[in-house]
Short mmCIF file of C-alpha atoms and ligand atoms in Angstrom, two decimals:
data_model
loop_
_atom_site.label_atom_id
_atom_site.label_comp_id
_atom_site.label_asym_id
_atom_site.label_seq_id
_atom_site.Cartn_x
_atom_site.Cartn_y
_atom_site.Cartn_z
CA UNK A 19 0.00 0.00 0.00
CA UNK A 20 1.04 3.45 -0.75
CA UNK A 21 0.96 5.74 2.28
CA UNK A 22 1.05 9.50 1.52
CA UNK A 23 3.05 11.70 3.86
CA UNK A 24 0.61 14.47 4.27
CA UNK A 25 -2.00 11.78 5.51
CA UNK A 26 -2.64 13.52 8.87
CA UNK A 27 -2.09 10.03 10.43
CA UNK A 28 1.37 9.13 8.83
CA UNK A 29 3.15 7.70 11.04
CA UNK A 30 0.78 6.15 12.90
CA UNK A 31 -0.06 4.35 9.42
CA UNK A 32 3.66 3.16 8.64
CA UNK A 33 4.26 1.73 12.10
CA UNK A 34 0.86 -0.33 11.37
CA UNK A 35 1.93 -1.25 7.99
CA UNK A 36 5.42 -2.41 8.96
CA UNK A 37 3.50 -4.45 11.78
CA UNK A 38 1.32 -5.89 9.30
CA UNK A 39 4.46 -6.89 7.46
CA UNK A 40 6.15 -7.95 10.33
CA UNK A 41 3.05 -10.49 10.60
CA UNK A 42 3.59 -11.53 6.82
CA UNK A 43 7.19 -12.46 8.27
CA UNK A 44 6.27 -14.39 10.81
CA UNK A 45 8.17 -11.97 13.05
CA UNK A 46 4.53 -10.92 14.58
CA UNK A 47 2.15 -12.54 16.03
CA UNK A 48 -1.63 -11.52 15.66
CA UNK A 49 -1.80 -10.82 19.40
CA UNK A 50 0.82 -8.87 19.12
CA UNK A 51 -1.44 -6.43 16.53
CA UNK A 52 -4.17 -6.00 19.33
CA UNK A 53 -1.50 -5.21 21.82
CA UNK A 54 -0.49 -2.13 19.57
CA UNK A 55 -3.91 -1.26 19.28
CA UNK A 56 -4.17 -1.03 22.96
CA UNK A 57 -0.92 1.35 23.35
CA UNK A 58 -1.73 3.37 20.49
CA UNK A 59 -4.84 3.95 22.22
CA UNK A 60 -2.94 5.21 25.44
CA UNK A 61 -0.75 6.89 23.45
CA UNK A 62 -3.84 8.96 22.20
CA UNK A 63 -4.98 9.79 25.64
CA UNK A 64 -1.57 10.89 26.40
CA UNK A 65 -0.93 13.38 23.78
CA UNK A 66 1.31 11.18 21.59
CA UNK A 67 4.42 13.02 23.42
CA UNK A 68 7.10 11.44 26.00
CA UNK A 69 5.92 13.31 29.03
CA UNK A 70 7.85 14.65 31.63
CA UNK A 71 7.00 12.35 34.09
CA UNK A 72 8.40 8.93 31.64
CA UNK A 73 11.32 11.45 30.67
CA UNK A 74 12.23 11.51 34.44
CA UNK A 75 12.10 7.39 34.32
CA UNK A 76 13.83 7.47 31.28
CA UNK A 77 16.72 8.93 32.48
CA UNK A 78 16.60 7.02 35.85
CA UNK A 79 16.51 3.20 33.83
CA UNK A 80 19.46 4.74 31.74
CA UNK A 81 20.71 4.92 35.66
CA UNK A 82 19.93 1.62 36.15
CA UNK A 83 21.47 -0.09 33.24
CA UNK A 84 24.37 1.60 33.47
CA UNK A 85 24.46 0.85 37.13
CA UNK A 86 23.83 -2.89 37.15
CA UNK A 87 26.09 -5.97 37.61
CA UNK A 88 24.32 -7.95 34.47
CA UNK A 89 21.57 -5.66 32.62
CA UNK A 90 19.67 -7.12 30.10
CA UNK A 91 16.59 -6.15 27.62
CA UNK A 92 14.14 -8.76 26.61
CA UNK A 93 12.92 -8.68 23.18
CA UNK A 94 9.66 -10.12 22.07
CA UNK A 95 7.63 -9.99 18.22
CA UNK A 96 6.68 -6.47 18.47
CA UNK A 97 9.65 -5.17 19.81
CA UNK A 98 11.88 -7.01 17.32
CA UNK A 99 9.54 -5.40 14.42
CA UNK A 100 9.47 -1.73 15.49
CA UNK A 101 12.58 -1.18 17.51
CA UNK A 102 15.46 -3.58 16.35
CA UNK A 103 17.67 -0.04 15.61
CA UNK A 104 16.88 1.50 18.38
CA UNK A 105 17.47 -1.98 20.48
CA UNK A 106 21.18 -1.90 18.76
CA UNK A 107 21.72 1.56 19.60
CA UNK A 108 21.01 0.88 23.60
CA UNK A 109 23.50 -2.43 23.37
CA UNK A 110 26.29 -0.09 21.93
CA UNK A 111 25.15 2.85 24.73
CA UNK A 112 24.85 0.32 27.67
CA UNK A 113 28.46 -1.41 28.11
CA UNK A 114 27.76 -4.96 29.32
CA UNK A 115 23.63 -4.82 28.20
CA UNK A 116 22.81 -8.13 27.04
CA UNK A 117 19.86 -8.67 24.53
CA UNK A 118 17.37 -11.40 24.81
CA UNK A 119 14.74 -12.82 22.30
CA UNK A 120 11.89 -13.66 25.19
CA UNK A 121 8.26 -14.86 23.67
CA UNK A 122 5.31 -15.70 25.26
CA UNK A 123 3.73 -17.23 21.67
CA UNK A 124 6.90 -18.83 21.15
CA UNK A 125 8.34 -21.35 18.34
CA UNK A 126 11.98 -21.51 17.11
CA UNK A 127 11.61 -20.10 14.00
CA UNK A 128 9.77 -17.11 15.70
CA UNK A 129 12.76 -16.65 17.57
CA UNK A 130 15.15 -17.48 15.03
CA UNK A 131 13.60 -14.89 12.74
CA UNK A 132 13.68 -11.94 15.55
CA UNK A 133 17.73 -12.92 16.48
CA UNK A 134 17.79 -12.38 12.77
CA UNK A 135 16.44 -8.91 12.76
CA UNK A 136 18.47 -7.86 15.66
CA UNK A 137 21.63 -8.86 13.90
CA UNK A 138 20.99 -7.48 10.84
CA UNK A 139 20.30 -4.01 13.03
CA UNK A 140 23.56 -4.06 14.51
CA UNK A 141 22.56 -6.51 17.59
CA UNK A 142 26.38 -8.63 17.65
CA UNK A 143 25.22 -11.38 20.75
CA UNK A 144 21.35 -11.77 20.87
CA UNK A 145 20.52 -14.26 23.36
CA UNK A 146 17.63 -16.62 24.02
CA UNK A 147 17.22 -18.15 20.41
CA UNK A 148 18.21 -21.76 22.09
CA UNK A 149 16.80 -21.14 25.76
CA UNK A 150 19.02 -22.89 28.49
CA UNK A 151 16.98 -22.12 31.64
CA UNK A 152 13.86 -21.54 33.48
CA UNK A 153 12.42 -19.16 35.02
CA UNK A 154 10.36 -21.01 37.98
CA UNK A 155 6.91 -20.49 39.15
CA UNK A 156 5.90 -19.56 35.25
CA UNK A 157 3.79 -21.49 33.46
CA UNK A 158 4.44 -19.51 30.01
CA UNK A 159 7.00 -20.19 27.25
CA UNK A 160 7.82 -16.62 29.13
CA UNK A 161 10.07 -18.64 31.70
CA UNK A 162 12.36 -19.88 29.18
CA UNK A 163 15.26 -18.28 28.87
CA UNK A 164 19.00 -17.81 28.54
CA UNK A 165 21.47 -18.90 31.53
CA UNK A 166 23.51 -15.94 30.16
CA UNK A 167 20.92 -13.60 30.15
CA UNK A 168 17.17 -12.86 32.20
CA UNK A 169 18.45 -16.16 34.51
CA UNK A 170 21.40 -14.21 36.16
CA UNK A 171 20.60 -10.45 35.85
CA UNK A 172 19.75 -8.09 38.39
CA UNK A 173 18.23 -5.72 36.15
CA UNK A 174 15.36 -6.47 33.72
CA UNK A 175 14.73 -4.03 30.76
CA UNK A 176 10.78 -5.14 29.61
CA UNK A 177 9.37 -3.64 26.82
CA UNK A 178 5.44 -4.50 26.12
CA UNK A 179 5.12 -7.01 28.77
CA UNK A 180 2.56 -9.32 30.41
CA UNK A 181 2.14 -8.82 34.14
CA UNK A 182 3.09 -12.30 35.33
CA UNK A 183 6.28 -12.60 33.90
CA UNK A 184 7.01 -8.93 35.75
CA UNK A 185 5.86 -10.37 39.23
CA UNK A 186 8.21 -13.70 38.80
CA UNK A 187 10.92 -11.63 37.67
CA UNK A 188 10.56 -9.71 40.91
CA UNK A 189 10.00 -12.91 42.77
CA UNK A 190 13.48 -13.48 41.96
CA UNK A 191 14.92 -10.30 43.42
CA UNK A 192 15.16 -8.86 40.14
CA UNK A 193 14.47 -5.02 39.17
CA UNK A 194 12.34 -4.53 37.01
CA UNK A 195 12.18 -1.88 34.31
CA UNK A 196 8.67 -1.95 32.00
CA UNK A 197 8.07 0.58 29.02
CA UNK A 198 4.89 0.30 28.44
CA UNK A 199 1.57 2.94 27.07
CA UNK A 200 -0.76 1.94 30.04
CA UNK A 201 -0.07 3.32 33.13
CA UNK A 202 -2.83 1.02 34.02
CA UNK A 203 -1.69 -2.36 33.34
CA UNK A 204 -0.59 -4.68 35.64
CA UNK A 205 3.18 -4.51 34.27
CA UNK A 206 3.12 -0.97 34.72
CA UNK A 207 1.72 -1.54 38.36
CA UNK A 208 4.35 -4.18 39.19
CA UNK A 209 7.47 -2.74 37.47
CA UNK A 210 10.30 -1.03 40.21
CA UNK A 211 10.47 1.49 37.04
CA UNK A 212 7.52 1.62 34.94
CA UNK A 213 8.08 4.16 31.88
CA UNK A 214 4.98 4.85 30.23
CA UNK A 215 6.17 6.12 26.86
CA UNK A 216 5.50 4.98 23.15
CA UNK A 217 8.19 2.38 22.74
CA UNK A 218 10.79 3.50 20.16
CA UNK A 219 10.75 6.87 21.80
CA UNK A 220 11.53 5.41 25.06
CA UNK A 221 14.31 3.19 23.79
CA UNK A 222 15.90 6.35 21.96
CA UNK A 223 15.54 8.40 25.30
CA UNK A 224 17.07 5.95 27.37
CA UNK A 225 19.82 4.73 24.93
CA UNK A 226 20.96 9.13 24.69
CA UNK A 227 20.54 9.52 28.37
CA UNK A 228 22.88 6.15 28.59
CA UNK A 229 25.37 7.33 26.59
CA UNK A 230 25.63 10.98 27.78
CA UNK A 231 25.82 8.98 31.21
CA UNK A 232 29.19 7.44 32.80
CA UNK A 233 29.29 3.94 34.11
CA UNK A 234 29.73 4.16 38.39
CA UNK A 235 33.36 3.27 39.40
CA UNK A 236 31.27 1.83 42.90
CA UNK A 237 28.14 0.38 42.66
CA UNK A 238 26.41 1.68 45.83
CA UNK A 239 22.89 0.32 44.43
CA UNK A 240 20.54 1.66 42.35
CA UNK A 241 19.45 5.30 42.02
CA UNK A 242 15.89 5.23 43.95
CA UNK A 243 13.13 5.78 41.59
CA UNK A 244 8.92 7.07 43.01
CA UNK A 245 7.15 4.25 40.38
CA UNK A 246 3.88 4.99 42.06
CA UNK A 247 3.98 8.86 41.45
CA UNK A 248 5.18 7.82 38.07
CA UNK A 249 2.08 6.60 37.46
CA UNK A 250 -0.18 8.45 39.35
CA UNK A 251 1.28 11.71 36.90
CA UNK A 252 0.82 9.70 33.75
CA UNK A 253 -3.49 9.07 35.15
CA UNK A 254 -3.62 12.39 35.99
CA UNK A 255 -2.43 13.71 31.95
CA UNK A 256 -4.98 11.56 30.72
CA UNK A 257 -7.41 12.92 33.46
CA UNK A 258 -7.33 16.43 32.67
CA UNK A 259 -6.64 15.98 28.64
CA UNK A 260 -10.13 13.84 28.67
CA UNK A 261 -11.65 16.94 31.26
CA UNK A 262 -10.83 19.47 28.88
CA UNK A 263 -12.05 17.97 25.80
CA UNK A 264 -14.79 17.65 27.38
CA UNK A 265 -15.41 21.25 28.70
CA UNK A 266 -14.34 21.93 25.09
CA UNK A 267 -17.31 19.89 23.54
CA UNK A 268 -19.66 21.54 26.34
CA UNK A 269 -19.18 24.97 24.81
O1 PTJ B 19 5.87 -11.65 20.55
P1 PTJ B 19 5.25 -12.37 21.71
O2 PTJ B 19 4.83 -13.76 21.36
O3 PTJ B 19 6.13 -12.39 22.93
O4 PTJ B 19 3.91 -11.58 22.12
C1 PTJ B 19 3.97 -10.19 22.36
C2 PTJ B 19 2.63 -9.60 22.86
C3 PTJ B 19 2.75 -8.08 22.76
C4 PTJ B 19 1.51 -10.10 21.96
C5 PTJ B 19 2.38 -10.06 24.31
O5 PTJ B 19 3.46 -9.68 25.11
C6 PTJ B 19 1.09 -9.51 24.87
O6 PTJ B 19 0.03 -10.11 24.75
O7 PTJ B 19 1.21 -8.34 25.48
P2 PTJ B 19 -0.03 -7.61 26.25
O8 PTJ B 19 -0.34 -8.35 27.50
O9 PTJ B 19 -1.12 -7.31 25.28
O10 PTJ B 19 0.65 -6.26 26.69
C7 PTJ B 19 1.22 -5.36 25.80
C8 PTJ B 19 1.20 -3.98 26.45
O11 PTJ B 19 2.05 -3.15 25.68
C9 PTJ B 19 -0.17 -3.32 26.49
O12 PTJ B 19 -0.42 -2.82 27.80
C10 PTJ B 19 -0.07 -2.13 25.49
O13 PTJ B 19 -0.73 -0.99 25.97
C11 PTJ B 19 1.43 -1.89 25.46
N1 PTJ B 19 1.91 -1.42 24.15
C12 PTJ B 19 1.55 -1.85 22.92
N2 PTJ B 19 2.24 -1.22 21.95
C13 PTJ B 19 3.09 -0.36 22.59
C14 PTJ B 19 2.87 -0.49 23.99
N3 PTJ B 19 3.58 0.22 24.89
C15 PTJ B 19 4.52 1.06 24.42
N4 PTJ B 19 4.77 1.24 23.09
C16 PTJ B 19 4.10 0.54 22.15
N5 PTJ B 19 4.40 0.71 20.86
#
């Protein structure tokens, strides 16, 4: 399909259409199509802008990355099909990041097909294509993972995430770090650091702040981080946005 740049929905169209290809691929999963349906809708309510509140947890999980013993980002269909550059561009910011391929509708050639992408975007060690642990008390293909990566890190980068794999990561003393549109969800309400921010504009915050940032000689812990006022500011935007187009219907 031909898309036409001064459609007043552009962008929102190619990111759609290069889902919709990613599906072709086999990259995407259907499910994975609703799920953007759901943030775009968020994204709506929130102006379509990284708001000051997610900038502020931007720059903290930049913090954290750089901070941790063993950081790692998980990488599922969606995230593999809309963000593989700007996944690349965090590995090269982050020293010591590792990148994992972690599905919950997972087959081999799925994740075969999403290492692939991240390779070909600059990715040089993507982990997870062969899992070689478990994550316990998980009954989704979530749990399996890489003994490299998710099984030994402290901190967990999730981007578009299902709640139960957040609460077993923390059941494992890990941090968690979500990025995802709903400040609602129950990733966002579980995360240590929920950033509630459009995806690739969250991955090309963090991976700036990350490289503007130093790595700490000591590691006295991680920089403390309000995730419930987080997301109390990102209700309250969508609060008054929906109030005033109200009052501005009521006129
Ligand atoms: O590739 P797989 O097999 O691992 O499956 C991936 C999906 C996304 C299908 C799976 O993880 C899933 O079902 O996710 P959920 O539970 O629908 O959650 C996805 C969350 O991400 C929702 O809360 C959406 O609001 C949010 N979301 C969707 N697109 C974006 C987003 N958040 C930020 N940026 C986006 N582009």
């Amino acid at each position: 399909m031909r898309l036409s740049p001064r459609h007043p929905r552009y962008r929102s169209l190619l990111v759609r259409e290069r889902l919709a290809e990613a599906l072709r691929a086999g990259v995407v999963v259907p499910e994975g199509l609703i799920a953007h349906g759901r943030g775009e809708t968020f994204d709506y309510l929130l102006g379509e802008r990284s708001l000051p509140s997610a900038r502020r947890a931007e720059r903290v999980a930049a913090r954290w990355l750089l901070e941790a013993q063993h950081p790692v980002v998980s990488v599922n269909g969606n995230v593999g099909a809309l963000a593989a550059r700007e996944i690349a561009r965090l590995a090269r910011a982050v020293p010591g990041l590792s990148v994992e391929v972690n599905l919950f509708h997972r087959t081999g050639r799925r994740a075969e097909l999403i290492g692939e992408r991240l390779r070909r975007a600059g990715v040089r060690n993507v982990l997870g294509v062969r899992p070689t642990a478990r994550i316990p008390g998980l009954p989704s293909d979530r749990a399996r993972v890489d003994r490299r990566g998710i099984y030994v890190a402290d901190v967990c980068l999730v981007p578009l995430e299902d709640g139960d794999r957040t609460e077993a990561l923390r059941a494992l003393g890990k941090r968690v770090i979500s990025i995802d549109l709903n400040p609602l969800s129950r990733t966002s309400r579980m995360a240590d650091l929920p950033i509630v921010d459009e995806l690739t504009r969250a991955l090309t915050h963090i991976a700036n702040d990350a490289a503007r940032g130093r790595r700490p000689r000591r590691r006295p812990g991680l920089t403390p981080f309000d995730a419930g006022g987080a997301l109390r500011e990102a209700l309250q935007e969508i609060d008054r946005r929906l109030l005033r187009a109200g009052r501005a219907r009521g006129r």
